[in-house]
PDB file of C-alpha atoms in Angstrom:
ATOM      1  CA  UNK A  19      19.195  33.170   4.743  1.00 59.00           C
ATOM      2  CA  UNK A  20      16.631  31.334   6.875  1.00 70.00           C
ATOM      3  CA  UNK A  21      14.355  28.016   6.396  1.00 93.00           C
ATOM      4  CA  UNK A  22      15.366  25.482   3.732  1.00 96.00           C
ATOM      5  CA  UNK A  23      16.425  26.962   0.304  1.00 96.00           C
ATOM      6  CA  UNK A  24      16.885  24.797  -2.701  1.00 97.00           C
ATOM      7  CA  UNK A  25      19.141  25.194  -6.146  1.00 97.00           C
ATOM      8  CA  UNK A  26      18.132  25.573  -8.713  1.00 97.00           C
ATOM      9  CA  UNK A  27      14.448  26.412  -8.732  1.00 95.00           C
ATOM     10  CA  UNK A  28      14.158  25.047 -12.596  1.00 96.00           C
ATOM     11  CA  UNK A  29      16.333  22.612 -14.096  1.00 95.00           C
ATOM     12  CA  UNK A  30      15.389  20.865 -17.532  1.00 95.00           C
ATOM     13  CA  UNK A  31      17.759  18.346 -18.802  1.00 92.00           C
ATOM     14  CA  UNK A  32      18.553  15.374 -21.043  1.00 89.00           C
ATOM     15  CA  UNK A  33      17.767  12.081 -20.583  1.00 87.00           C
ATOM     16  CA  UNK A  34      21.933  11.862 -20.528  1.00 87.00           C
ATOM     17  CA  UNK A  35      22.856  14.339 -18.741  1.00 88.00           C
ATOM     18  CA  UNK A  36      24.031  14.386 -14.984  1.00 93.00           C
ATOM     19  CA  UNK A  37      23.235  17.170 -12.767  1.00 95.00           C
ATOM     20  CA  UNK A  38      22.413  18.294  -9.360  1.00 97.00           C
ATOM     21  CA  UNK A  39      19.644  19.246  -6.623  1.00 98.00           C
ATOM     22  CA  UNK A  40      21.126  21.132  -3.557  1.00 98.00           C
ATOM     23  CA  UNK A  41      19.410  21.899  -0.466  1.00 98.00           C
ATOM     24  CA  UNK A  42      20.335  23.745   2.570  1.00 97.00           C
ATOM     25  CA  UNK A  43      18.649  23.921   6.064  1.00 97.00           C
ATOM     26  CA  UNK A  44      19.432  27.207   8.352  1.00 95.00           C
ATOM     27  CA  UNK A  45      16.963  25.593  11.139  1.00 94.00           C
ATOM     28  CA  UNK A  46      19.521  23.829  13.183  1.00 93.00           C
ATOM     29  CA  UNK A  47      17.534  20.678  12.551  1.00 93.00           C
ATOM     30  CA  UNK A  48      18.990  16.686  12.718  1.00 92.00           C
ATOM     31  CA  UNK A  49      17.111  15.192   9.424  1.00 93.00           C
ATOM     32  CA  UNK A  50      16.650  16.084   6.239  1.00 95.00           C
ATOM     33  CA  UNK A  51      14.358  14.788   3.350  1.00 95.00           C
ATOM     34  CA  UNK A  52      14.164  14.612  -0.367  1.00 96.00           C
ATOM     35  CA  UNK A  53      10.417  14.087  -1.636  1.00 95.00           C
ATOM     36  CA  UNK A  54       8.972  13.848  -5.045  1.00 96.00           C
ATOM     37  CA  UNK A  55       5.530  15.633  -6.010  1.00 95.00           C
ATOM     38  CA  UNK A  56       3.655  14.729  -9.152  1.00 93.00           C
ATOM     39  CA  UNK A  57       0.768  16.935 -10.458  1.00 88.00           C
ATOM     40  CA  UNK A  58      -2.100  15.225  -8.605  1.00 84.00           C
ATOM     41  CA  UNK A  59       0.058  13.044  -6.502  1.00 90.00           C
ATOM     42  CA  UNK A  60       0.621  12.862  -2.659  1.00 92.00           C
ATOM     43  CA  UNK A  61       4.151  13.658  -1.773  1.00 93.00           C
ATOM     44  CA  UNK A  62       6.445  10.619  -2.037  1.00 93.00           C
ATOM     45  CA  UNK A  63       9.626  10.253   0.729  1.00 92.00           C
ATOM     46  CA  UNK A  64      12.166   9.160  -1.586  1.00 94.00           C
ATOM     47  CA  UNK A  65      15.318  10.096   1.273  1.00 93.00           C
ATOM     48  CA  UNK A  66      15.812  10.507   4.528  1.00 92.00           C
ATOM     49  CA  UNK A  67      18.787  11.300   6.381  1.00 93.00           C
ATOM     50  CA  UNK A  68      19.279  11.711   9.909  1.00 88.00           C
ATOM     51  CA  UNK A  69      22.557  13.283  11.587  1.00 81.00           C
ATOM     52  CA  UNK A  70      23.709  12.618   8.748  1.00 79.00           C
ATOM     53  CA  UNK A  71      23.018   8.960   8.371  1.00 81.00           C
ATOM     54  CA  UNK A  72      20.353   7.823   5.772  1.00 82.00           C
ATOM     55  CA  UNK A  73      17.731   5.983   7.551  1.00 80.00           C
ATOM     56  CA  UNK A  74      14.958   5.669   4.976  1.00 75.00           C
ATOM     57  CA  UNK A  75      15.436   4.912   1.262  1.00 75.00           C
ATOM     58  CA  UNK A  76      11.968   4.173  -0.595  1.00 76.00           C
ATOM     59  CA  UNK A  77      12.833   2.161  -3.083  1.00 84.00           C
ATOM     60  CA  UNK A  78      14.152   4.818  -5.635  1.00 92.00           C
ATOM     61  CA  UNK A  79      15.852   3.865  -9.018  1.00 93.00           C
ATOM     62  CA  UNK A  80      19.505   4.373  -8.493  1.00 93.00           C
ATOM     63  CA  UNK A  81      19.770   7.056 -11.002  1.00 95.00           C
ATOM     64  CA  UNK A  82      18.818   8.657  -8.125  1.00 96.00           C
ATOM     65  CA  UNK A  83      21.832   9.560  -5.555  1.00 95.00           C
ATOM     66  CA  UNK A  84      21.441  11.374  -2.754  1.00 95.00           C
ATOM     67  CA  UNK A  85      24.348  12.530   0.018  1.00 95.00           C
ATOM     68  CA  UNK A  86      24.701  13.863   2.732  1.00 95.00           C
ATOM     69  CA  UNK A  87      27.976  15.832   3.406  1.00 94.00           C
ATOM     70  CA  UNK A  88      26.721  17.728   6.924  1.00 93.00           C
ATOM     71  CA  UNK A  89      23.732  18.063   9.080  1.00 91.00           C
ATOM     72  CA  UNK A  90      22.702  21.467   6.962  1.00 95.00           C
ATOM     73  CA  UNK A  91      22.959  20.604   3.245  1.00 96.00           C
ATOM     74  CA  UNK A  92      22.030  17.708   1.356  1.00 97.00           C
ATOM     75  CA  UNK A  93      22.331  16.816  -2.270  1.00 97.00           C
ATOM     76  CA  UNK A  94      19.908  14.894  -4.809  1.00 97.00           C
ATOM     77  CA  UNK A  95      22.321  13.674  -7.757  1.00 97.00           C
ATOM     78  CA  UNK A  96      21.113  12.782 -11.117  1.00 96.00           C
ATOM     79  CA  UNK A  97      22.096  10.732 -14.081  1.00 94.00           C
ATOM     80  CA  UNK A  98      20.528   9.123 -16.970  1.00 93.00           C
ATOM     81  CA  UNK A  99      17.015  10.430 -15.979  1.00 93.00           C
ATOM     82  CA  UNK A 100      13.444   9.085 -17.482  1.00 94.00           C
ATOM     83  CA  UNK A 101      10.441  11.830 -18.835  1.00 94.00           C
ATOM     84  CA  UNK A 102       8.723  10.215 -16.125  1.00 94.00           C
ATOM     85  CA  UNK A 103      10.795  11.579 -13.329  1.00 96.00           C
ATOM     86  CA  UNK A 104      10.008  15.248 -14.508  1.00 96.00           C
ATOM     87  CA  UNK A 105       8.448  16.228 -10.852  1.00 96.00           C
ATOM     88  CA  UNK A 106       8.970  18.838  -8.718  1.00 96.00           C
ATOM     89  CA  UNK A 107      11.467  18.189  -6.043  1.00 97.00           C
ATOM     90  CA  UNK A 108      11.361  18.836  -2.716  1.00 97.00           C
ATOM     91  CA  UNK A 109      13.732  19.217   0.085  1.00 97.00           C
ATOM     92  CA  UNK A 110      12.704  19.457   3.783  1.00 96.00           C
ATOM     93  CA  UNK A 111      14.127  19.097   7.353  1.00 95.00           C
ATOM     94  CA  UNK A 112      12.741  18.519  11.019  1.00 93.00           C
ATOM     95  CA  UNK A 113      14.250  18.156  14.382  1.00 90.00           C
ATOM     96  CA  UNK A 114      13.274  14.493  15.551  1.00 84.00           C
ATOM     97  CA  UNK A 115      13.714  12.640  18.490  1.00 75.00           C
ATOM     98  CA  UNK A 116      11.855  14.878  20.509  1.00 65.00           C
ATOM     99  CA  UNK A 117       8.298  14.596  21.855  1.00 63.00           C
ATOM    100  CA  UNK A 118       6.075  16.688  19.838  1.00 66.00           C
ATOM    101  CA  UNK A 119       4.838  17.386  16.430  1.00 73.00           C
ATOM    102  CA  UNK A 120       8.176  17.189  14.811  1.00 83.00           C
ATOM    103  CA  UNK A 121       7.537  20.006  12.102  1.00 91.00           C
ATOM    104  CA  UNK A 122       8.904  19.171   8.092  1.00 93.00           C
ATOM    105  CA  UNK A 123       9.942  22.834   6.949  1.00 95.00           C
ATOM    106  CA  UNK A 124      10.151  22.703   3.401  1.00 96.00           C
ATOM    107  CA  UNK A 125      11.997  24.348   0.739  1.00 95.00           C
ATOM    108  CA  UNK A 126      10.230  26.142  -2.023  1.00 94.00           C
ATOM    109  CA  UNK A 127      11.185  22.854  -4.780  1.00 95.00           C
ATOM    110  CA  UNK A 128      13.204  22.295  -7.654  1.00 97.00           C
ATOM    111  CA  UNK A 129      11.121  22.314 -10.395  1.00 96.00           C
ATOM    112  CA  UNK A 130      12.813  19.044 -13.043  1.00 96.00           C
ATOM    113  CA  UNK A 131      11.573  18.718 -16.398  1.00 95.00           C
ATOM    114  CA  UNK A 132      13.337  15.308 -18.302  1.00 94.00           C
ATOM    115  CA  UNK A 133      13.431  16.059 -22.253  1.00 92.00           C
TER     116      UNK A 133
ATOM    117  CA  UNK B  15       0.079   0.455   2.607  1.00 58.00           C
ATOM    118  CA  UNK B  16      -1.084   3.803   3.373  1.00 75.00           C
ATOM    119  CA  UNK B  17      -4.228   5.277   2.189  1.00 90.00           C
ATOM    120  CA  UNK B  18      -5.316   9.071   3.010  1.00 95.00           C
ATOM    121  CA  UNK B  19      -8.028  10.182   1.272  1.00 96.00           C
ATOM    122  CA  UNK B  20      -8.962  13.709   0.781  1.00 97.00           C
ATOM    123  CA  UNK B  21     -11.429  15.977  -2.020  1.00 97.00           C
ATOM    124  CA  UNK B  22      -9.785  17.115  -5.212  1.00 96.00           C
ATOM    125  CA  UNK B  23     -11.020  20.216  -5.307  1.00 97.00           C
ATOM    126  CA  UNK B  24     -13.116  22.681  -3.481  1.00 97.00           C
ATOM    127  CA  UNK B  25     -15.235  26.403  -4.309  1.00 97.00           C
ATOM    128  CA  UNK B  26     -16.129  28.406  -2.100  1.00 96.00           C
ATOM    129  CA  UNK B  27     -16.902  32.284  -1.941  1.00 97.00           C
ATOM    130  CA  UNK B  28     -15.063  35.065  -0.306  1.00 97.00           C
ATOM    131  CA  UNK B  29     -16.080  35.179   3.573  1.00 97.00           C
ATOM    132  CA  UNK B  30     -17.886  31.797   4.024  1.00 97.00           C
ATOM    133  CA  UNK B  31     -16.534  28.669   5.707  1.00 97.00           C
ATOM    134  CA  UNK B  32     -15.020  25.758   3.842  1.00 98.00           C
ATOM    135  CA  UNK B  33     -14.425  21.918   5.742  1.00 98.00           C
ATOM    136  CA  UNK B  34     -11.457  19.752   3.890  1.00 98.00           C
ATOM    137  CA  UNK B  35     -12.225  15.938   5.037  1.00 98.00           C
ATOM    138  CA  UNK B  36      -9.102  13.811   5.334  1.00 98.00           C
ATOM    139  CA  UNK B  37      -9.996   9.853   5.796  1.00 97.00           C
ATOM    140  CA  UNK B  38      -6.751   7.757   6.916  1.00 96.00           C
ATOM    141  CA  UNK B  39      -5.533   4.331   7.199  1.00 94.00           C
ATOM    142  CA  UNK B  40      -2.257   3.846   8.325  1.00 87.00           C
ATOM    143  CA  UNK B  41       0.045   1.179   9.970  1.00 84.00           C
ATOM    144  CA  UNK B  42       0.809   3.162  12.548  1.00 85.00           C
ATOM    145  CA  UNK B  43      -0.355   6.607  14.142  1.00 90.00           C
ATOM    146  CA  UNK B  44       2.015   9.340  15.701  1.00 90.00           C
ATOM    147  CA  UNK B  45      -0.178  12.891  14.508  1.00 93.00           C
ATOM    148  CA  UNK B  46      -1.899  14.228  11.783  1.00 96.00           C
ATOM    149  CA  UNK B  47      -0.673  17.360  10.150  1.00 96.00           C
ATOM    150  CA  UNK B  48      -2.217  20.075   7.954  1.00 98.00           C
ATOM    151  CA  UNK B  49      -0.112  22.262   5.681  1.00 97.00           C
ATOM    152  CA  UNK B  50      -0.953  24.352   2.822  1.00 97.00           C
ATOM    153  CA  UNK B  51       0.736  25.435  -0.479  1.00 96.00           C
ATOM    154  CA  UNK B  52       0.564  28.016  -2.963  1.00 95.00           C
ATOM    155  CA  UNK B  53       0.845  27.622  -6.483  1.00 91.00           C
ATOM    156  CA  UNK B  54       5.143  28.011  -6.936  1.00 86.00           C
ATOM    157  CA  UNK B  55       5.824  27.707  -3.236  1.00 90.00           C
ATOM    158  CA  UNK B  56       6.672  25.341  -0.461  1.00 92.00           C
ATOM    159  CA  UNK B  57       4.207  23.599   1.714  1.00 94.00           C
ATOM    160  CA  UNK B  58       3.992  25.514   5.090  1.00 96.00           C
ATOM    161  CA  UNK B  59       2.614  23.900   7.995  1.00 95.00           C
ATOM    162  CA  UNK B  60      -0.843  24.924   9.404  1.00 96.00           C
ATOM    163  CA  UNK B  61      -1.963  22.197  12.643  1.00 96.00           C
ATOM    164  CA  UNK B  62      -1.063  19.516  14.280  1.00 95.00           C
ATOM    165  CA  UNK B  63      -3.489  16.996  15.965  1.00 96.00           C
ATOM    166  CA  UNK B  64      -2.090  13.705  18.159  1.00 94.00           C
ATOM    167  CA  UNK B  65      -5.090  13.716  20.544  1.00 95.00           C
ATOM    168  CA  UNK B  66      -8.851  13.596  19.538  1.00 97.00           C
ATOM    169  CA  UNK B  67     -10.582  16.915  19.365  1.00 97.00           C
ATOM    170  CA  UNK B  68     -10.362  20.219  17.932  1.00 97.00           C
ATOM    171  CA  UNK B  69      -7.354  22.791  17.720  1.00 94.00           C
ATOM    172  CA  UNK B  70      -8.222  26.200  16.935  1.00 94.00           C
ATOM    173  CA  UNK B  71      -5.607  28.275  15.406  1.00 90.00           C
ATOM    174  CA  UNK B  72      -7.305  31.744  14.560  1.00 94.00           C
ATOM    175  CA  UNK B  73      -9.399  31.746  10.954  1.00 96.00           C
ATOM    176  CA  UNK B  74      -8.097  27.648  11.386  1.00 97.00           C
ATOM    177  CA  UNK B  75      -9.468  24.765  13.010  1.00 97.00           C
ATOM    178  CA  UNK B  76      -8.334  20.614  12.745  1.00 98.00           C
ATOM    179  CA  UNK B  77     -10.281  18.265  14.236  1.00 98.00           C
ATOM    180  CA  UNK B  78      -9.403  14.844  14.773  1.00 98.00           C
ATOM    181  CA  UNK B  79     -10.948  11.381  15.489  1.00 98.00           C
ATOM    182  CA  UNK B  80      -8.209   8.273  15.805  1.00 96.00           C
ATOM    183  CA  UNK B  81     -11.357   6.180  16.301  1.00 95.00           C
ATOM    184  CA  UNK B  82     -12.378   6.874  12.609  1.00 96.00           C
ATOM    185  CA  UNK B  83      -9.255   7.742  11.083  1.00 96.00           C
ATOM    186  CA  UNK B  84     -10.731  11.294  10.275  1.00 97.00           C
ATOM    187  CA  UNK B  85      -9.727  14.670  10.434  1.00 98.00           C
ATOM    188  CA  UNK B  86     -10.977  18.007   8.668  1.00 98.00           C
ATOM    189  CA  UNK B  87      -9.369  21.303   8.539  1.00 98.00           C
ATOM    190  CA  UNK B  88     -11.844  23.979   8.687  1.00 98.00           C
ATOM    191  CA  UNK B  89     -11.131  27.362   7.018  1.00 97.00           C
ATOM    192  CA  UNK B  90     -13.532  30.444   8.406  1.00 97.00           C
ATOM    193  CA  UNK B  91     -14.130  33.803   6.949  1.00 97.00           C
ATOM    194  CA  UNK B  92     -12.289  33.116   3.804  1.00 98.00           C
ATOM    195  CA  UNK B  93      -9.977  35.031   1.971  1.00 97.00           C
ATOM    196  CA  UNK B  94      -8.903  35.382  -1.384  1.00 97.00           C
ATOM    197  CA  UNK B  95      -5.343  34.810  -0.319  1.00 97.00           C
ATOM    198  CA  UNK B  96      -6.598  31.022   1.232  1.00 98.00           C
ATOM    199  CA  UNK B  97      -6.836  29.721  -2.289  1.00 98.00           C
ATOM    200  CA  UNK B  98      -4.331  26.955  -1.767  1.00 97.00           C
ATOM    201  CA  UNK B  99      -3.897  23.473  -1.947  1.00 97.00           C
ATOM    202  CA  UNK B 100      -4.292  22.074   1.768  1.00 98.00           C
ATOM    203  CA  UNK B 101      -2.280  18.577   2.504  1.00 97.00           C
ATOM    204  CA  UNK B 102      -3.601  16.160   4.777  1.00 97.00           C
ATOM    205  CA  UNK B 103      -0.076  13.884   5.983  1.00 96.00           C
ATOM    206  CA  UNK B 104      -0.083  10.940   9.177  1.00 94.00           C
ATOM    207  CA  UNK B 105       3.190  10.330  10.644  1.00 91.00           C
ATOM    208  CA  UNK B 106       2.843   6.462  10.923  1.00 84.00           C
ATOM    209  CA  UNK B 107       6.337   5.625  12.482  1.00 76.00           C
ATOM    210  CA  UNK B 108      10.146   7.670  12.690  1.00 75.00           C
ATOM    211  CA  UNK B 109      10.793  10.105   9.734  1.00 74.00           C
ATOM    212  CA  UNK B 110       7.438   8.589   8.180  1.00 81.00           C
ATOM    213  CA  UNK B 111       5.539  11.052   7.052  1.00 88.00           C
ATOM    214  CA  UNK B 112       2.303   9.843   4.169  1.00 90.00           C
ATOM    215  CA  UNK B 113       0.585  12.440   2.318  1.00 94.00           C
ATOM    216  CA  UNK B 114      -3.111  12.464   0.318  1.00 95.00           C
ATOM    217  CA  UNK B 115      -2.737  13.995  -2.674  1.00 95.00           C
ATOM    218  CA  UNK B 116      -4.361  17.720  -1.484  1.00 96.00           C
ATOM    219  CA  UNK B 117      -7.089  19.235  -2.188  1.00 97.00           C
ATOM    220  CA  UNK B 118      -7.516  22.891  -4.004  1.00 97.00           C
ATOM    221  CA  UNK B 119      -9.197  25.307  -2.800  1.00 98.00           C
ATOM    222  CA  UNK B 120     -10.775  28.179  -4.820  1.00 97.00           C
ATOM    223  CA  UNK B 121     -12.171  31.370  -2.817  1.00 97.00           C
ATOM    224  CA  UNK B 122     -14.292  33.130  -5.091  1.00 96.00           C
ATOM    225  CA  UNK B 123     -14.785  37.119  -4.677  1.00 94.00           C
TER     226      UNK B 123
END
């Protein structure tokens, strides 16, 4: 495996349910993102975690939980979900604190769709 | 807040030269990125500009102006495999990373 991958590539759930975003970075890098895209949207940071710490948190409803558990895979949980938050979901990672352009490699998304 | 700007949508025919126009205003400036994305796939990253001027990657160019808060990403001898949406995104501090919301591009043969 190389780059980011994400699980599962579809999920569609109920507004009750609780379930699970997964994303895992084979890059070596120190941060990792969750971001939200919307059909017509820019991307929205929702999560960012840095060696393992989060260091940005954009104001998300907390039926969104992310965590951390090591510097490779990171987690998006969800419960009690709105139709609204059907979005595709996507994970990314960089290497910061360096000098340069500190590339986001993303993952191909987890497509959500909120019945 | 931040505010990138950037053309819905864009036609242009097999072998010509399209020009994507990103406008930005941001809090802060630390580079201007390009990336594309396929219907289905992730966003891949295509330039990188932090200094004003023009990077030439092969079929790719960026140009950037910090003076005017503009950019453009110029696609040459297209190709029916370029039909993409293209992502304009401003890092404006650590991890901080704003995106317009892309613009499609349709090569026609």
């Amino acid at each position: 495996e190389t780059g980011v991958t994400q699980t599962p590539r579809h999920l569609v759930m109920g507004m009750t349910n609780k379930k699970s975003l997964k994303c895992e970075q084979h890059l070596g890098h120190n941060a990792m993102y969750w971001y939200k895209q919307s059909a017509k949207k820019p991307l929205e940071l929702m999560f960012v975690y840095s060696l393992e710490e989060r260091v940005e948190n954009n104001s998300v409803p907390s039926r969104f939980s992310p965590e951390c558990p090591n510097s490779s895979h990171l987690f998006l949980h969800l419960h009690t979900l709105q139709p609204e938050d059907s979005a595709l979901y996507l994970c990314a990672s960089s290497q910061e604190g360096f000098s340069g352009a500190n590339v986001l490699t993303f993952g191909a998304g987890s497509r959500l769709t909120v019945l | 807040g931040q505010n990138i700007d950037q053309p819905t949508e864009m036609t242009a025919t097999e072998g010509a030269i399209v020009q994507i126009n990103c406008t930005y205003q941001t809090s802060g400036f630390n580079g201007l990125f390009w990336y594309q994305q396929h219907a289905g796939e992730a966003p891949t990253f295509l330039s990188y500009n932090v200094l004003d001027g023009l990077e030439e990657k092969g079929r790719f160019s960026s140009f950037l102006s910090r003076s005017k808060g503009y950019s453009y990403l110029l696609l040459k001898e297209l190709q029916m495999k370029d039909s993409a949406s293209y992502l304009c995104a401003v890092r404006d501090g650590d991890y901080k990373l704003s995106f317009g919301a892309g613009t499609t591009v349709t090569v026609r043969a």
